Amino acid sequence: MSRQPMAVHLVSRPVGRPSADNFTFVADQLAPLTPGSALVENIYLSVDPYMREAMDEGGWELNTPLEGRSIGRVIESRTPELSIGDLVFHRNAWRTHAVVTATEVRVLPPLAGVPLSTHLSLLGGTGLSAYVGLTQVLRLQPGESIFISGAAGGVGTAAGQIAQLLGASRIIGSAGSDAKVEHLTERAGFSAAFNYHDGPVGELLRAAAPEGIDTFLDNVGGDHLEGAIDVLRDHGRIAWCGAVAQYSSVEPPAAPRNLYAVVGKSLRLDGFLVREYRHLQQELTGFLVPHIRSGRIRADETVVTGFENVVTAFLGMLDGANIGKMIVQVGDADS
């Protein structure tokens, strides 16, 4: 092993917005390899909005290595199912190395023309969340319109591109800065987008979709959900994927105050957890890989380099510092 294994532990639970003081870096004492196990050196780590909820009571344990989506390379093995050099997906994140068993990992197939980090973005949990929300929950049909909140994040940018492939007629996104709005409309294929700081979300959405919208993929909750309920046409559909607006809030948001309109407009609102749809991973890969190779879609990623920056990347992601999926590179992808 070329370096001292390191890990990040959660040492205290935040009240409201988390800070670097809630974490500490420690030398990781790896368990010795036993028959059936392998040692993985991590290359890419994912930091995701759900991790903020995991910091609260009932989530991650204190003073132990944390979990999360990761890609690494097998560097030692005592199991015939994993060979040295295999690239694997696993959930032992926030650390440079991990001891795993074959049942804990998914060996990643070589995909020519597809960057390795894509397995954490378009082909990872964020891409799968978008795919499930659009195809399984909303059942988006060609010619329908869609509003995507938090559209410049990992799930949002993936959803916008997948919606194009599915034939959506109009794709509208919300984002937190003018630069992100420009990215959505100029580079990510959105028909329209708005900065939600510019006014009430419902009014901004109505201006972008004066005839209303058919579907809504929500990653934010709060005022975005309220605004979308106002603008959705009768019999519209909502897939609720996340609520980043309230993950760090001490008090629940006042919105949506118009929830009963779900009844009055015969709307359908479904929440979903992507972990219940892992069986669709192969379907997602088969659907997207040809379009990635052709260049029709691309993985929007913000890659932060260095294990020492994993906490900074996580906190930055919560503050909207990323466009697309936030990923931390901690190893060499080309070794």
Tab-separated table of C-alpha atoms in Angstrom:
chain	number	residue	atom	x	y	z
A	1	MET	CA	0.000	0.000	0.000
A	2	SER	CA	1.459	3.322	-1.073
A	3	ARG	CA	-0.026	5.584	1.612
A	4	GLN	CA	-1.525	5.647	5.089
A	5	PRO	CA	-5.247	4.849	4.880
A	6	MET	CA	-7.360	7.763	6.074
A	7	ALA	CA	-11.035	8.130	6.928
A	8	VAL	CA	-13.481	10.839	7.942
A	9	HIS	CA	-15.615	10.358	11.061
A	10	LEU	CA	-18.679	12.281	12.157
A	11	VAL	CA	-17.871	13.510	15.686
A	12	SER	CA	-20.921	15.686	16.453
A	13	ARG	CA	-24.407	16.258	15.105
A	14	PRO	CA	-25.243	19.648	13.607
A	15	VAL	CA	-28.124	21.842	14.608
A	16	GLY	CA	-29.108	23.463	11.359
A	17	ARG	CA	-26.289	24.007	8.879
A	18	PRO	CA	-23.403	21.537	9.306
A	19	SER	CA	-19.801	22.713	9.509
A	20	ALA	CA	-16.315	21.247	9.237
A	21	ASP	CA	-16.258	21.003	13.052
A	22	ASN	CA	-18.752	18.127	12.820
A	23	PHE	CA	-16.089	15.960	11.143
A	24	THR	CA	-12.564	14.794	11.820
A	25	PHE	CA	-9.898	13.063	9.717
A	26	VAL	CA	-8.367	9.956	11.297
A	27	ALA	CA	-5.820	7.319	10.396
A	28	ASP	CA	-7.923	4.332	9.388
A	29	GLN	CA	-7.131	1.036	11.094
A	30	LEU	CA	-8.069	-1.448	8.396
A	31	ALA	CA	-9.056	-4.952	9.361
A	32	PRO	CA	-6.651	-7.598	8.041
A	33	LEU	CA	-7.785	-9.428	4.945
A	34	THR	CA	-9.506	-12.711	5.622
A	35	PRO	CA	-10.616	-15.352	3.092
A	36	GLY	CA	-13.443	-13.894	1.017
A	37	SER	CA	-12.339	-10.260	1.351
A	38	ALA	CA	-10.388	-7.748	-0.720
A	39	LEU	CA	-8.713	-4.382	-0.238
A	40	VAL	CA	-9.935	-1.512	-2.405
A	41	GLU	CA	-8.121	1.772	-2.948
A	42	ASN	CA	-10.762	4.399	-3.620
A	43	ILE	CA	-10.627	6.612	-6.703
A	44	TYR	CA	-13.868	8.602	-6.646
A	45	LEU	CA	-16.204	9.411	-3.738
A	46	SER	CA	-19.717	10.779	-4.008
A	47	VAL	CA	-21.096	13.478	-1.717
A	48	ASP	CA	-24.873	13.803	-1.863
A	49	PRO	CA	-27.709	15.848	-0.309
A	50	TYR	CA	-29.138	12.819	1.542
A	51	MET	CA	-25.965	12.733	3.621
A	52	ARG	CA	-27.133	15.833	5.487
A	53	GLU	CA	-30.082	13.848	6.857
A	54	ALA	CA	-27.718	10.997	7.722
A	55	MET	CA	-25.873	13.359	10.071
A	56	ASP	CA	-28.926	13.631	12.332
A	57	GLU	CA	-29.829	11.345	15.223
A	58	GLY	CA	-30.759	7.907	13.895
A	59	GLY	CA	-28.459	8.251	10.898
A	60	TRP	CA	-24.694	7.800	10.826
A	61	GLU	CA	-23.034	6.606	14.013
A	62	LEU	CA	-20.541	8.943	15.613
A	63	ASN	CA	-16.802	8.203	15.528
A	64	THR	CA	-17.021	5.521	12.836
A	65	PRO	CA	-16.261	5.507	9.098
A	66	LEU	CA	-19.160	6.879	7.055
A	67	GLU	CA	-21.000	5.429	4.079
A	68	GLY	CA	-21.586	6.637	0.553
A	69	ARG	CA	-21.242	5.698	-3.077
A	70	SER	CA	-17.654	5.044	-4.112
A	71	ILE	CA	-15.547	3.712	-6.961
A	72	GLY	CA	-12.250	2.013	-6.238
A	73	ARG	CA	-9.662	-0.420	-7.539
A	74	VAL	CA	-8.900	-3.804	-5.956
A	75	ILE	CA	-5.235	-3.795	-4.843
A	76	GLU	CA	-5.219	-6.990	-2.738
A	77	SER	CA	-7.603	-9.932	-2.830
A	78	ARG	CA	-8.307	-13.111	-0.943
A	79	THR	CA	-11.401	-14.029	-2.926
A	80	PRO	CA	-11.561	-15.539	-6.431
A	81	GLU	CA	-14.514	-13.291	-7.237
A	82	LEU	CA	-12.391	-10.124	-7.147
A	83	SER	CA	-9.110	-9.793	-9.010
A	84	ILE	CA	-6.370	-7.246	-8.485
A	85	GLY	CA	-7.096	-4.336	-10.806
A	86	ASP	CA	-10.873	-4.786	-10.844
A	87	LEU	CA	-12.779	-1.519	-10.701
A	88	VAL	CA	-15.679	-1.781	-8.280
A	89	PHE	CA	-18.626	0.252	-7.033
A	90	HIS	CA	-19.264	0.040	-3.286
A	91	ARG	CA	-20.627	2.099	-0.383
A	92	ASN	CA	-17.573	2.445	1.882
A	93	ALA	CA	-16.960	6.139	1.264
A	94	TRP	CA	-15.338	8.981	3.213
A	95	ARG	CA	-12.094	6.965	3.287
A	96	THR	CA	-9.120	6.276	1.046
A	97	HIS	CA	-9.242	2.465	1.364
A	98	ALA	CA	-11.863	-0.128	2.222
A	99	VAL	CA	-11.948	-3.820	3.032
A	100	VAL	CA	-14.890	-5.386	1.184
A	101	THR	CA	-16.405	-8.729	0.292
A	102	ALA	CA	-17.638	-9.696	-3.161
A	103	THR	CA	-21.261	-9.344	-2.052
A	104	GLU	CA	-20.657	-5.714	-1.061
A	105	VAL	CA	-19.405	-4.531	-4.436
A	106	ARG	CA	-20.444	-4.375	-8.070
A	107	VAL	CA	-17.622	-4.978	-10.529
A	108	LEU	CA	-17.794	-2.248	-13.160
A	109	PRO	CA	-17.603	-3.441	-16.765
A	110	PRO	CA	-15.197	-1.670	-19.120
A	111	LEU	CA	-17.235	0.835	-21.124
A	112	ALA	CA	-15.225	2.374	-23.949
A	113	GLY	CA	-15.918	6.065	-24.343
A	114	VAL	CA	-17.483	6.408	-20.885
A	115	PRO	CA	-15.374	8.132	-18.174
A	116	LEU	CA	-15.098	6.157	-14.936
A	117	SER	CA	-16.617	8.966	-12.850
A	118	THR	CA	-19.840	8.639	-14.870
A	119	HIS	CA	-20.667	5.626	-12.681
A	120	LEU	CA	-21.290	8.143	-9.873
A	121	SER	CA	-23.200	10.658	-12.003
A	122	LEU	CA	-25.316	9.728	-15.032
A	123	LEU	CA	-24.834	5.992	-14.451
A	124	GLY	CA	-24.859	6.305	-10.660
A	125	GLY	CA	-27.417	7.047	-7.993
A	126	THR	CA	-28.139	10.512	-9.313
A	127	GLY	CA	-28.792	9.278	-12.831
A	128	LEU	CA	-30.856	6.393	-11.523
A	129	SER	CA	-32.911	8.787	-9.373
A	130	ALA	CA	-33.653	10.895	-12.431
A	131	TYR	CA	-34.461	7.856	-14.570
A	132	VAL	CA	-36.772	6.340	-11.967
A	133	GLY	CA	-38.539	9.636	-11.355
A	134	LEU	CA	-39.183	10.180	-15.052
A	135	THR	CA	-39.944	6.655	-16.270
A	136	GLN	CA	-41.372	4.809	-13.269
A	137	VAL	CA	-43.081	7.520	-11.217
A	138	LEU	CA	-44.037	10.295	-13.647
A	139	ARG	CA	-44.161	7.985	-16.678
A	140	LEU	CA	-43.241	10.976	-18.814
A	141	GLN	CA	-44.716	10.751	-22.323
A	142	PRO	CA	-43.446	12.295	-25.573
A	143	GLY	CA	-44.877	15.783	-26.003
A	144	GLU	CA	-45.384	16.431	-22.286
A	145	SER	CA	-43.799	19.325	-20.400
A	146	ILE	CA	-41.811	19.020	-17.193
A	147	PHE	CA	-40.507	21.306	-14.444
A	148	ILE	CA	-37.369	20.168	-12.589
A	149	SER	CA	-36.409	21.898	-9.345
A	150	GLY	CA	-32.789	22.018	-8.263
A	151	ALA	CA	-32.101	21.555	-11.954
A	152	ALA	CA	-28.383	22.411	-11.870
A	153	GLY	CA	-27.572	19.633	-9.390
A	154	GLY	CA	-26.683	16.029	-10.108
A	155	VAL	CA	-30.224	14.657	-10.334
A	156	GLY	CA	-31.525	17.786	-12.041
A	157	THR	CA	-28.994	17.894	-14.873
A	158	ALA	CA	-29.412	14.153	-15.437
A	159	ALA	CA	-33.205	14.486	-15.457
A	160	GLY	CA	-33.144	17.318	-17.966
A	161	GLN	CA	-31.065	15.304	-20.422
A	162	ILE	CA	-33.068	12.102	-19.939
A	163	ALA	CA	-36.301	14.062	-20.427
A	164	GLN	CA	-34.961	15.180	-23.796
A	165	LEU	CA	-34.314	11.566	-24.766
A	166	LEU	CA	-37.860	10.672	-23.719
A	167	GLY	CA	-39.314	13.343	-25.997
A	168	ALA	CA	-40.441	16.012	-23.527
A	169	SER	CA	-41.819	19.035	-25.363
A	170	ARG	CA	-40.679	21.667	-22.851
A	171	ILE	CA	-38.179	21.286	-20.012
A	172	ILE	CA	-38.042	24.033	-17.371
A	173	GLY	CA	-35.571	24.207	-14.519
A	174	SER	CA	-34.943	26.268	-11.405
A	175	ALA	CA	-31.478	27.082	-10.102
A	176	GLY	CA	-29.841	29.329	-7.531
A	177	SER	CA	-27.721	31.632	-9.702
A	178	ASP	CA	-27.759	33.324	-13.077
A	179	ALA	CA	-24.669	31.342	-14.102
A	180	LYS	CA	-26.490	28.090	-13.422
A	181	VAL	CA	-29.529	29.289	-15.340
A	182	GLU	CA	-27.284	30.045	-18.302
A	183	HIS	CA	-25.701	26.591	-18.023
A	184	LEU	CA	-29.122	24.920	-18.100
A	185	THR	CA	-30.374	26.759	-21.169
A	186	GLU	CA	-27.121	27.083	-23.120
A	187	ARG	CA	-25.428	23.752	-22.407
A	188	ALA	CA	-27.786	21.316	-20.674
A	189	GLY	CA	-30.659	21.478	-23.180
A	190	PHE	CA	-33.359	23.047	-20.995
A	191	SER	CA	-36.061	24.997	-22.838
A	192	ALA	CA	-36.183	27.606	-20.075
A	193	ALA	CA	-34.844	28.180	-16.588
A	194	PHE	CA	-35.067	30.782	-13.835
A	195	ASN	CA	-33.163	31.918	-10.755
A	196	TYR	CA	-35.467	31.202	-7.823
A	197	HIS	CA	-33.976	34.173	-5.929
A	198	ASP	CA	-35.622	36.512	-8.440
A	199	GLY	CA	-39.137	36.186	-7.021
A	200	PRO	CA	-41.872	33.776	-5.919
A	201	VAL	CA	-41.290	30.403	-7.562
A	202	GLY	CA	-44.905	30.104	-8.715
A	203	GLU	CA	-44.747	33.428	-10.551
A	204	LEU	CA	-41.400	32.639	-12.168
A	205	LEU	CA	-42.632	29.221	-13.247
A	206	ARG	CA	-45.877	30.643	-14.618
A	207	ALA	CA	-43.881	33.118	-16.723
A	208	ALA	CA	-41.751	30.245	-18.086
A	209	ALA	CA	-44.796	28.025	-18.684
A	210	PRO	CA	-47.849	30.251	-19.280
A	211	GLU	CA	-49.885	27.267	-20.480
A	212	GLY	CA	-49.042	25.215	-17.400
A	213	ILE	CA	-46.972	22.057	-16.962
A	214	ASP	CA	-47.821	18.376	-17.125
A	215	THR	CA	-45.230	16.933	-14.737
A	216	PHE	CA	-42.856	17.993	-11.954
A	217	LEU	CA	-39.702	16.319	-10.628
A	218	ASP	CA	-39.024	17.896	-7.238
A	219	ASN	CA	-35.606	17.906	-5.589
A	220	VAL	CA	-36.258	20.919	-3.349
A	221	GLY	CA	-39.684	20.884	-1.694
A	222	GLY	CA	-41.015	23.935	0.159
A	223	ASP	CA	-41.853	26.898	-2.042
A	224	HIS	CA	-40.901	24.971	-5.192
A	225	LEU	CA	-43.541	22.350	-4.488
A	226	GLU	CA	-46.084	25.037	-3.693
A	227	GLY	CA	-45.324	26.923	-6.899
A	228	ALA	CA	-45.507	23.811	-9.040
A	229	ILE	CA	-48.881	22.808	-7.580
A	230	ASP	CA	-50.215	26.209	-8.677
A	231	VAL	CA	-48.924	25.843	-12.250
A	232	LEU	CA	-49.602	22.159	-12.876
A	233	ARG	CA	-52.515	21.426	-15.162
A	234	ASP	CA	-55.402	19.282	-13.972
A	235	HIS	CA	-54.347	15.638	-13.652
A	236	GLY	CA	-50.682	16.644	-13.508
A	237	ARG	CA	-48.110	14.403	-11.841
A	238	ILE	CA	-45.437	15.073	-9.230
A	239	ALA	CA	-42.468	12.846	-8.420
A	240	TRP	CA	-40.914	13.963	-5.129
A	241	CYS	CA	-37.261	12.954	-5.064
A	242	GLY	CA	-35.747	15.239	-2.413
A	243	ALA	CA	-36.242	18.283	-0.206
A	244	VAL	CA	-32.895	20.025	-0.060
A	245	ALA	CA	-34.639	23.231	1.042
A	246	GLN	CA	-35.328	21.739	4.459
A	247	TYR	CA	-32.483	19.278	5.156
A	248	SER	CA	-30.647	21.775	7.360
A	249	SER	CA	-33.669	23.759	8.547
A	250	VAL	CA	-34.396	23.818	12.256
A	251	GLU	CA	-38.074	24.511	11.498
A	252	PRO	CA	-40.129	22.873	8.744
A	253	PRO	CA	-40.950	25.135	5.783
A	254	ALA	CA	-44.261	26.979	5.698
A	255	ALA	CA	-44.888	25.887	2.123
A	256	PRO	CA	-46.690	24.214	0.496
A	257	ARG	CA	-49.740	26.089	1.765
A	258	ASN	CA	-51.832	25.002	-1.224
A	259	LEU	CA	-51.576	21.250	-0.685
A	260	TYR	CA	-55.320	20.742	-0.928
A	261	ALA	CA	-55.109	21.807	-4.585
A	262	VAL	CA	-53.726	18.302	-5.146
A	263	VAL	CA	-57.330	17.201	-4.605
A	264	GLY	CA	-58.993	20.080	-6.441
A	265	LYS	CA	-56.840	19.597	-9.548
A	266	SER	CA	-56.767	15.782	-9.352
A	267	LEU	CA	-52.978	15.813	-9.166
A	268	ARG	CA	-50.885	12.767	-8.328
A	269	LEU	CA	-47.999	13.191	-5.895
A	270	ASP	CA	-45.648	10.246	-5.358
A	271	GLY	CA	-42.525	10.182	-3.233
A	272	PHE	CA	-39.867	7.593	-3.998
A	273	LEU	CA	-36.551	6.239	-2.750
A	274	VAL	CA	-34.042	5.262	-5.402
A	275	ARG	CA	-32.752	2.361	-3.299
A	276	GLU	CA	-36.013	0.553	-4.036
A	277	TYR	CA	-35.188	0.597	-7.759
A	278	ARG	CA	-31.629	-0.734	-7.843
A	279	HIS	CA	-32.847	-3.565	-10.049
A	280	LEU	CA	-33.086	-0.986	-12.859
A	281	GLN	CA	-29.342	-0.256	-12.854
A	282	GLN	CA	-28.637	-2.438	-15.895
A	283	GLU	CA	-31.613	-0.951	-17.744
A	284	LEU	CA	-30.311	2.557	-17.048
A	285	THR	CA	-26.834	1.648	-18.298
A	286	GLY	CA	-28.184	0.077	-21.485
A	287	PHE	CA	-30.356	3.121	-22.147
A	288	LEU	CA	-27.757	5.841	-21.565
A	289	VAL	CA	-24.400	4.421	-22.689
A	290	PRO	CA	-25.091	4.713	-26.455
A	291	HIS	CA	-26.111	8.360	-25.987
A	292	ILE	CA	-23.035	9.106	-23.862
A	293	ARG	CA	-20.790	7.572	-26.494
A	294	SER	CA	-22.468	9.511	-29.280
A	295	GLY	CA	-22.134	12.762	-27.360
A	296	ARG	CA	-25.871	13.389	-27.346
A	297	ILE	CA	-25.754	13.651	-23.565
A	298	ARG	CA	-22.878	14.194	-21.163
A	299	ALA	CA	-22.309	13.872	-17.477
A	300	ASP	CA	-22.397	17.231	-15.705
A	301	GLU	CA	-19.847	16.897	-12.914
A	302	THR	CA	-17.953	19.130	-10.500
A	303	VAL	CA	-14.838	17.191	-9.487
A	304	VAL	CA	-12.869	18.246	-6.398
A	305	THR	CA	-9.396	16.728	-6.123
A	306	GLY	CA	-7.858	15.434	-2.907
A	307	PHE	CA	-9.155	13.373	-0.001
A	308	GLU	CA	-8.357	16.279	2.319
A	309	ASN	CA	-11.108	18.239	0.521
A	310	VAL	CA	-13.962	15.749	0.936
A	311	VAL	CA	-15.610	17.686	3.788
A	312	THR	CA	-15.198	20.968	1.910
A	313	ALA	CA	-16.804	19.391	-1.155
A	314	PHE	CA	-19.725	18.076	0.886
A	315	LEU	CA	-20.408	21.424	2.540
A	316	GLY	CA	-19.975	23.204	-0.783
A	317	MET	CA	-22.512	20.893	-2.401
A	318	LEU	CA	-25.051	21.789	0.305
A	319	ASP	CA	-24.388	25.477	-0.450
A	320	GLY	CA	-24.836	24.987	-4.200
A	321	ALA	CA	-21.173	25.251	-5.169
A	322	ASN	CA	-21.533	22.519	-7.802
A	323	ILE	CA	-22.984	22.271	-11.270
A	324	GLY	CA	-24.087	18.706	-11.853
A	325	LYS	CA	-22.844	15.891	-9.640
A	326	MET	CA	-20.306	16.749	-6.941
A	327	ILE	CA	-17.524	14.139	-6.919
A	328	VAL	CA	-14.272	13.942	-4.966
A	329	GLN	CA	-11.305	12.350	-6.724
A	330	VAL	CA	-8.969	10.700	-4.221
A	331	GLY	CA	-6.986	8.331	-6.478
A	332	ASP	CA	-5.659	7.843	-9.989
A	333	ALA	CA	-8.314	6.695	-12.437
A	334	ASP	CA	-5.734	5.660	-15.037
A	335	SER	CA	-3.494	3.365	-12.980
